[in-house]
XYZ file of C-alpha atoms in Angstrom:
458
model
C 83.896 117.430 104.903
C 82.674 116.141 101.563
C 80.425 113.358 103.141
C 78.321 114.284 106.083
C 77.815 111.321 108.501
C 74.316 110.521 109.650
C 72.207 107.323 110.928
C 69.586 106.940 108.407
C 66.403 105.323 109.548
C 65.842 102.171 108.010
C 63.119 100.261 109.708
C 60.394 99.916 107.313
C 61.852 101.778 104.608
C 62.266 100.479 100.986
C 66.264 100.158 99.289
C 67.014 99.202 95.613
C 69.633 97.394 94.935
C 70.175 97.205 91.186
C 72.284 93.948 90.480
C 72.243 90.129 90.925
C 76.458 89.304 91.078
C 78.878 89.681 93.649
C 78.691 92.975 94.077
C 75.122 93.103 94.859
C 76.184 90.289 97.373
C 78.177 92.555 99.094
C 75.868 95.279 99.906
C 72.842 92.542 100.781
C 74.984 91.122 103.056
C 75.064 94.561 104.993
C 72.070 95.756 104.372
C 70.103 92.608 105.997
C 71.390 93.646 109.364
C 68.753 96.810 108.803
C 64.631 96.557 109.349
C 64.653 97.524 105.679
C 62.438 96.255 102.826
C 64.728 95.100 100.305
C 63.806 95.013 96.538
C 66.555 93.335 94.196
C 66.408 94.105 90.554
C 68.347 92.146 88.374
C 67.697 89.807 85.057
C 70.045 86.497 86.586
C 70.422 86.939 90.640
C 72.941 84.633 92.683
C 71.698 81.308 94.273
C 71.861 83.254 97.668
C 69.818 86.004 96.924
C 67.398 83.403 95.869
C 67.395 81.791 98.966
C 67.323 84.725 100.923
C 63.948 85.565 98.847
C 62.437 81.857 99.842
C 63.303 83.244 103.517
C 61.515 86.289 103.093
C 64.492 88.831 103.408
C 63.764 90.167 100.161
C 62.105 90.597 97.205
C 63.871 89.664 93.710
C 62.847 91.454 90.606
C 64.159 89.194 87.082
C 64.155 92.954 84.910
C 65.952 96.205 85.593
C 65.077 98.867 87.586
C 62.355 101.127 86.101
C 61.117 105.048 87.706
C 58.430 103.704 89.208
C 60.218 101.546 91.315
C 62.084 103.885 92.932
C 58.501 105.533 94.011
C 59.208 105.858 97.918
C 62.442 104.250 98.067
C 64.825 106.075 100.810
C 67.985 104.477 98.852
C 69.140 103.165 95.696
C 72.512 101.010 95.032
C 73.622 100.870 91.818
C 75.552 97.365 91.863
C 75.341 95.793 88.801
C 78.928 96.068 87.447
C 77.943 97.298 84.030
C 78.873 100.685 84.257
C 76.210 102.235 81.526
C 73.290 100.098 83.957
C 74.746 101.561 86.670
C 74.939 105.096 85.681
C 71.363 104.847 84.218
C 69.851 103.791 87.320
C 71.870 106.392 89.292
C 70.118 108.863 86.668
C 66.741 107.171 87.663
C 67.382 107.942 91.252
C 68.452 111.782 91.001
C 65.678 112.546 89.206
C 63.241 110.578 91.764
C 65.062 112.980 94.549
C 66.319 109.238 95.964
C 69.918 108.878 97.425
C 71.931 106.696 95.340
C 75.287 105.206 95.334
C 76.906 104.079 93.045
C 79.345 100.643 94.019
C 82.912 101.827 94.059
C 82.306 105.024 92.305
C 82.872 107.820 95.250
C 82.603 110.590 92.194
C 79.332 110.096 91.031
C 77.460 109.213 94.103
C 75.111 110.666 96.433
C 76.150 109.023 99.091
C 79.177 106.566 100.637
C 78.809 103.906 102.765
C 81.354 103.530 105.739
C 83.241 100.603 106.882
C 80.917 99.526 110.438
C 81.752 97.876 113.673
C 78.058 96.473 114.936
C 77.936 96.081 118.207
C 73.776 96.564 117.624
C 72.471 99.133 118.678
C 75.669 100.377 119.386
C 77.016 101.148 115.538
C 80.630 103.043 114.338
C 81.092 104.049 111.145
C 84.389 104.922 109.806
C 84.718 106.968 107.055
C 88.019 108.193 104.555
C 85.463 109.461 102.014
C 86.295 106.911 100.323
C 89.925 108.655 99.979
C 91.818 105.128 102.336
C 89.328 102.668 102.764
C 92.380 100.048 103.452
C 92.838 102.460 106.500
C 89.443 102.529 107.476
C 89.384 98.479 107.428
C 92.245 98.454 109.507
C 90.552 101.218 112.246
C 87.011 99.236 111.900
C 89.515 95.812 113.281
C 90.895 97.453 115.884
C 87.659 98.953 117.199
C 86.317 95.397 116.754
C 89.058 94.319 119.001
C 88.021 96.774 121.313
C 84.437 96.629 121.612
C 83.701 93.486 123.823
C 81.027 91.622 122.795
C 78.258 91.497 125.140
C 78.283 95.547 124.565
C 74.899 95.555 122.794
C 73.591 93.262 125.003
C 74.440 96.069 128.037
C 73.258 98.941 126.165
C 69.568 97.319 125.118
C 69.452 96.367 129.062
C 69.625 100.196 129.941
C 67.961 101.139 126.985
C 64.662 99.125 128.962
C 65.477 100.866 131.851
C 65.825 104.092 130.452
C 62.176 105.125 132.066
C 63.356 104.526 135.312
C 66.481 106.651 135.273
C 64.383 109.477 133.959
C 63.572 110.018 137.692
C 66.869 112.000 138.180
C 66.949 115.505 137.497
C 67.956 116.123 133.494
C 71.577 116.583 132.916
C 74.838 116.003 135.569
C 72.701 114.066 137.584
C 71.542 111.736 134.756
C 75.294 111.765 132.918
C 76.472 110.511 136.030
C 74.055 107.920 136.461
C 74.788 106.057 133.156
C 78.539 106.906 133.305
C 78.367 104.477 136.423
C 76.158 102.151 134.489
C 78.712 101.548 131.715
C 81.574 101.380 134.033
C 84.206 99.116 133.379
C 82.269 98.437 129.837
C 85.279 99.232 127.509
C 87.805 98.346 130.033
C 87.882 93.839 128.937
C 84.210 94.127 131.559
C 86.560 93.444 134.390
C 83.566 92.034 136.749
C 79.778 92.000 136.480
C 77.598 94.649 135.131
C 76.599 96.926 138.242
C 72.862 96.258 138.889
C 71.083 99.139 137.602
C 68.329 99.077 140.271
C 70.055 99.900 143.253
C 72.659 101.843 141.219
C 69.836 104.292 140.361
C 68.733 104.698 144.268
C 72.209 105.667 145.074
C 72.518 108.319 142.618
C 69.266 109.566 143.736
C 70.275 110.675 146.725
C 73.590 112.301 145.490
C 71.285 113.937 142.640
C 71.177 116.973 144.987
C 74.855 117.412 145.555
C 76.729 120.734 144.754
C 78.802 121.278 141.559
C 81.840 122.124 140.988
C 84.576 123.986 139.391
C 87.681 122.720 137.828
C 90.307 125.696 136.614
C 91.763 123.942 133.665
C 94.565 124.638 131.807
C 94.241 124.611 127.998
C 98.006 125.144 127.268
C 98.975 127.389 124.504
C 96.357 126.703 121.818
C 97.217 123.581 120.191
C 94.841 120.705 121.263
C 97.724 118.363 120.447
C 99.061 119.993 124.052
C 96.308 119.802 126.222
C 96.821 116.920 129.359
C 94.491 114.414 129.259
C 93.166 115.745 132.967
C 92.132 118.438 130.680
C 90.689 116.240 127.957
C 88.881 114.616 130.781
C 87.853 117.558 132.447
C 85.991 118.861 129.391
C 84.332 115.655 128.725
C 82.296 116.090 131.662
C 81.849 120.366 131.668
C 78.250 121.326 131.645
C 79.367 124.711 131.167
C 83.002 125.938 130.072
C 83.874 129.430 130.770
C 86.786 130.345 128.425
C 89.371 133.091 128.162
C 89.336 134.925 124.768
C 92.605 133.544 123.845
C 91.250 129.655 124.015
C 90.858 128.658 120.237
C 87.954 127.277 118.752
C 89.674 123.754 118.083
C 89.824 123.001 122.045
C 86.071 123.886 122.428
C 84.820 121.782 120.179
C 86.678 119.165 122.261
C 83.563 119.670 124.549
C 80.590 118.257 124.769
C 78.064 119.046 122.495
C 75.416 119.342 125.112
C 77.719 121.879 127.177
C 77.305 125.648 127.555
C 80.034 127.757 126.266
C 80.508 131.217 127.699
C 83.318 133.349 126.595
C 84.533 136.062 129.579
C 87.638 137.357 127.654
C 89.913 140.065 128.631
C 92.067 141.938 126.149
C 95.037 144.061 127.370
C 94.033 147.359 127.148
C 91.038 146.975 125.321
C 87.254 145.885 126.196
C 87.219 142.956 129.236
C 84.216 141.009 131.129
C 85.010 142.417 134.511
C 86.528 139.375 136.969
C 83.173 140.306 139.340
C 81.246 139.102 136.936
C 83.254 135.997 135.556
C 83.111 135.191 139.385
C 79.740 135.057 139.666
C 78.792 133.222 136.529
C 81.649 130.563 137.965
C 79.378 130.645 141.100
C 75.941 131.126 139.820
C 76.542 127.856 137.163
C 78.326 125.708 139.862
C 75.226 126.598 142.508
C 73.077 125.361 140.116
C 74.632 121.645 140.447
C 76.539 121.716 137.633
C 80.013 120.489 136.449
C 82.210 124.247 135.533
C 85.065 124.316 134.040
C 86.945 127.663 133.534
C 89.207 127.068 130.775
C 92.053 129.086 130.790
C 94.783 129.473 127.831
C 98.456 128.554 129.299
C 97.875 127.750 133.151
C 95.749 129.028 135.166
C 98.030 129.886 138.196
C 100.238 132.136 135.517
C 98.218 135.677 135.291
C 94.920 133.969 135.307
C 94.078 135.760 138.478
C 93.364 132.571 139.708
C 93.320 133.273 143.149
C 90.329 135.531 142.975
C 88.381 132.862 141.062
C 89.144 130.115 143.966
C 88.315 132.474 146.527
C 84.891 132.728 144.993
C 84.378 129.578 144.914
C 85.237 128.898 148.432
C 83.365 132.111 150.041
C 80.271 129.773 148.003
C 81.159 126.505 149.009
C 81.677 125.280 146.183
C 84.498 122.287 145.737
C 87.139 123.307 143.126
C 90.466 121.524 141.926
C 93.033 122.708 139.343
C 93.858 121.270 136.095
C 97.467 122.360 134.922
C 98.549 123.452 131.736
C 101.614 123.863 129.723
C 102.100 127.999 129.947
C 103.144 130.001 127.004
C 106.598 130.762 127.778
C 107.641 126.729 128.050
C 106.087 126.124 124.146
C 107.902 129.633 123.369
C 111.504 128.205 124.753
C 110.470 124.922 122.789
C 110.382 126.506 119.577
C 113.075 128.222 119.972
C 115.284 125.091 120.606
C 116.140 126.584 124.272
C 116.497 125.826 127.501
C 115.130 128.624 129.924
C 117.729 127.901 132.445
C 121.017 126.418 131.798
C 123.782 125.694 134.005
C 126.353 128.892 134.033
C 124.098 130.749 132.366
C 121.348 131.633 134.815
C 120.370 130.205 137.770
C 117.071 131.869 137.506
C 114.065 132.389 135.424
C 111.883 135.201 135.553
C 107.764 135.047 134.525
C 107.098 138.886 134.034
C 103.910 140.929 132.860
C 104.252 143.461 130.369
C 100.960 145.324 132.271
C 99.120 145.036 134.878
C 95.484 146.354 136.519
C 97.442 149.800 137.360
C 98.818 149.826 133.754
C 102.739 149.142 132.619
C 103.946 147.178 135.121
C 107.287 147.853 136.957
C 109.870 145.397 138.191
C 113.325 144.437 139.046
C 114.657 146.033 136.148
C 118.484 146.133 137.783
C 118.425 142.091 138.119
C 116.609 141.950 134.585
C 119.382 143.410 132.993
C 122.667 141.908 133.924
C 124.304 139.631 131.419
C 122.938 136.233 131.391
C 119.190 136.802 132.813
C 116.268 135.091 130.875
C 113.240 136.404 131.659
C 109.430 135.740 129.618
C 107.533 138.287 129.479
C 103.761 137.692 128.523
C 101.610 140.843 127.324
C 104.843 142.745 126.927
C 103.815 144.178 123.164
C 102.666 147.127 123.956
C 104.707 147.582 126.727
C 108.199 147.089 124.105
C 109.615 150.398 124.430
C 109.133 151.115 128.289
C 110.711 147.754 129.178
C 113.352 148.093 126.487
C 113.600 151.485 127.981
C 114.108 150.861 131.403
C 116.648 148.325 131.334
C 118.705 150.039 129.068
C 118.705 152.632 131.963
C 119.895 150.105 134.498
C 122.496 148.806 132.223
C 121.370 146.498 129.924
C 123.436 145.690 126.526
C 121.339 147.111 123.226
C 123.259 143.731 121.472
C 121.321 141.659 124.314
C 119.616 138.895 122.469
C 115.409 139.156 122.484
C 113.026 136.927 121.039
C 109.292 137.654 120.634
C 107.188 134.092 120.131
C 103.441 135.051 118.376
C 100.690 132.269 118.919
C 103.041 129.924 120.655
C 102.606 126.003 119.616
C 100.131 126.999 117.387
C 99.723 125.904 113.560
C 100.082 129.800 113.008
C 103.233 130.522 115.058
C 105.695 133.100 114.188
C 109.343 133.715 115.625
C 110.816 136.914 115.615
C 114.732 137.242 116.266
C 115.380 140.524 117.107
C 117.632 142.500 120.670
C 117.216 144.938 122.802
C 117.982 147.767 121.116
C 115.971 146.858 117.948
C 112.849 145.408 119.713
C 109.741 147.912 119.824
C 110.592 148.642 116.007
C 110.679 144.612 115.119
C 107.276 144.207 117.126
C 105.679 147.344 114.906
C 107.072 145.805 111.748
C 106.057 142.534 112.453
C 102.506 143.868 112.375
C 101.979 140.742 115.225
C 98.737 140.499 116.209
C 98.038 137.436 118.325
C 99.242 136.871 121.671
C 102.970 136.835 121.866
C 105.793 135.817 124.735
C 108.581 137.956 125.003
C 111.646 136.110 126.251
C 114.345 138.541 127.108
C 118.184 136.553 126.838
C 116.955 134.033 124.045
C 117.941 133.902 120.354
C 116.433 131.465 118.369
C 118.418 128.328 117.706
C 118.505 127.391 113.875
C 117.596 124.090 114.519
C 114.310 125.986 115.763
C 113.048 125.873 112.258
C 112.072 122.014 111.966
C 109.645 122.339 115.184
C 106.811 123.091 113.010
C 107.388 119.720 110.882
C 108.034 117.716 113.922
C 104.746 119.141 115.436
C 102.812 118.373 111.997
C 104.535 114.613 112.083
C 103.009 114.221 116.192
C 99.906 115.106 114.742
């Protein structure tokens, strides 16, 4: 980010504008929606900046800008279009320590201004950094198109009431409150505005309700593949208690205001004990607030969600499930496979590689006849034992095995290897993310044009 966005304070404050033509225009034209004080410096100045002087909008200045003008001034525009005038009076303004920008010249200024939708107070701005602003035009119409009208008019009636809501306890309660007030807002205001009054007296007496958990599903790791439940879901967390393997790009698909707790577990390596992960689950949601434990995959596949609901319900505390696409379907769709297919196998296996006792044991007779698909999820470690034991019930070395690294993810890898050759392809591979081992499956060579097809979705 080469522009950071911010809401400058303008009420009161003094902006130069260096220029009289219709580039000057331009700015003025924006910049009299603000409680600014406006000072325009120019030797000739348009008929309209004139009259907007006799009206008491601004001040006009017949002479250039000089260093003492910009004494106090919170922004300068350089709009003059003379370039040499403009680049002095840029000059002017670094030196005075004043932001300054500099009318389509992105390079050399301090500062960009972004295409806005005003909706006063409500404000967008839409910024390309200066990189499309065709594109940002066209995004500012449609969020005009959008916006209804009488939206500022809503926002400065609960603005005055603001006071009043302050009654309900700070956070969920209060969220919920104004999420009621501005129902319907965005929606073409299907019927009146709800009356805040009585609105407020209801929520009052819900204000002491319970919280509650949702066990979301964060899919594999691209946000791209999360369900908009779970987009929902984190848009109203007050806390979100994530595994280890959730990436950083989902979290910051919170809200800002939330609490973000990490309770990872790493196969055979340091874990937050699930005693404890229950209790903060319980402890947060007792407390009134909105929890969601954010789980990579699914939650019902090895999230030992069961323990987690029955928590929650020895507490009393409501929960509901969010799913989430699991690891081994984004593994079989990068691949290019199906994991069943008709004649093939009528059955699909969902296998852990290790579990609480330590390698985990299984069917390894079905596993290994001809034609069985299986995934296996923290099966890394656990290569040569599995590899091992079906081999001992029969299994063919040349039996096709594919290991999936950061499934769906920007920094997937595939590795094609079989039965015989797989613990030495894992240790080669060096792989060191989370990877889904799906026994029966060879990569298709179509495979390779997922990754383009998921940056084109994007």
């Amino acid at each position: 980010m080469k522009f950071f966005p911010i809401f400058l304070r303008t009420e009161g404050a003094r902006i130069v504008v260096s220029g009289g033509g219709e580039t000057a225009l331009a700015k003025l034209r924006l910049l009299l929606k603000t409680e600014a004080r406006i000072a325009v410096h120019a030797a000739e100045a348009d008929p309209r900046i004139l009259d907007w002087q006799q009206e008491g909008k601004l001040i006009w200045h017949p002479r250039p800008v000089s260093a003492t003008d910009l004494d106090g001034a919170r922004l300068v525009y350089a709009a003059s279009d003379d370039a040499a005038e403009d680049a002095r009076v840029a000059a002017l303004a670094r030196e005075a320590g004043v932001l300054f920008n500099i009318v389509d010249n992105r390079a050399d200024s301090a500062f960009i201004t972004p295409a806005l939708v005003d909706r006063a107070p409500v404000v967008v701005a839409i910024g390309t950094e200066g990189a499309a602003p065709v594109l940002a035009r066209r995004i500012k119409a449609g969020l005009e198109a959008w916006l209804p009208a009488g939206l500022g008019a809503r926002v400065r009636e609960a603005d005055a009431f603001r006071p009043a809501a302050e009654a309900l306890p700070k956070g969920r309660a209060r969220r919920r409150f104004w999420d009621d007030a501005f129902a319907g807002l965005l929606d073409g205001m299907p019927g009146p505005a709800p009356q805040l009054a009585p609105l407020l007296e209801t929520h009052k007496a819900a204000a002491t309700a319970a919280g509650e958990v949702l066990f979301v599903g964060a899919g594999p790791g691209d946000p791209d593949d999360l369900t908009l439940r779970a987009r929902r879901a984190l848009d109203r967390a007050d806390v979100v208690i994530h595994d280890r393997l959730v990436p950083a790009p989902i979290l910051e698909l919170a809200r800002r205001e939330a609490e973000i707790v990490e309770a990872g577990k790493t196969g055979f390596g340091p874990s937050t004990p699930q005693a404890d992960i229950n209790g903060l689950i319980v402890d947060r949601a007792a407390r009134g607030l909105v929890v969601v434990r954010l789980k990579a995959g699914d939650p019902s596949v090895f999230g030992r969600l069961d323990e987690e609901i029955e928590a929650c319900e020895a507490a009393g505390i409501a929960w509901s499930v969010v799913p989430g696409l699991t690891a081994a379907s984004a593994a079989a769709a990068s691949l290019g496979q199906s994991l069943t297919r008709r004649g093939r196998n009528s059955e699909l296996r969902v296998l852990t590689g290790h579990d609480v006792k330590g390698l985990a044991d299984h069917d390894w007779a079905a596993l290994a006849r001809p034609g069985a698909v299986a995934a296996i999820y923290m099966g890394k470690r656990a290569a040569r034992f599995i590899q091992g034991r079906l081999m001992m019930h029969g299994a063919e070395a040349a039996t096709p095995v594919s290991v999936v690294e950061n499934a769906g993810r920007p920094e997937e890898r595939i590795l094609s290897a079989t039965l015989g050759s797989l613990p030495a392809e894992i240790v080669a591979a060096g792989l060191t993310g989370p990877a889904v081992i799906l026994l029966g499956l060879a990569p298709r060579a179509a495979a390779r044009s997922v990754p383009a097809l998921r940056e084109v979705a994007r």
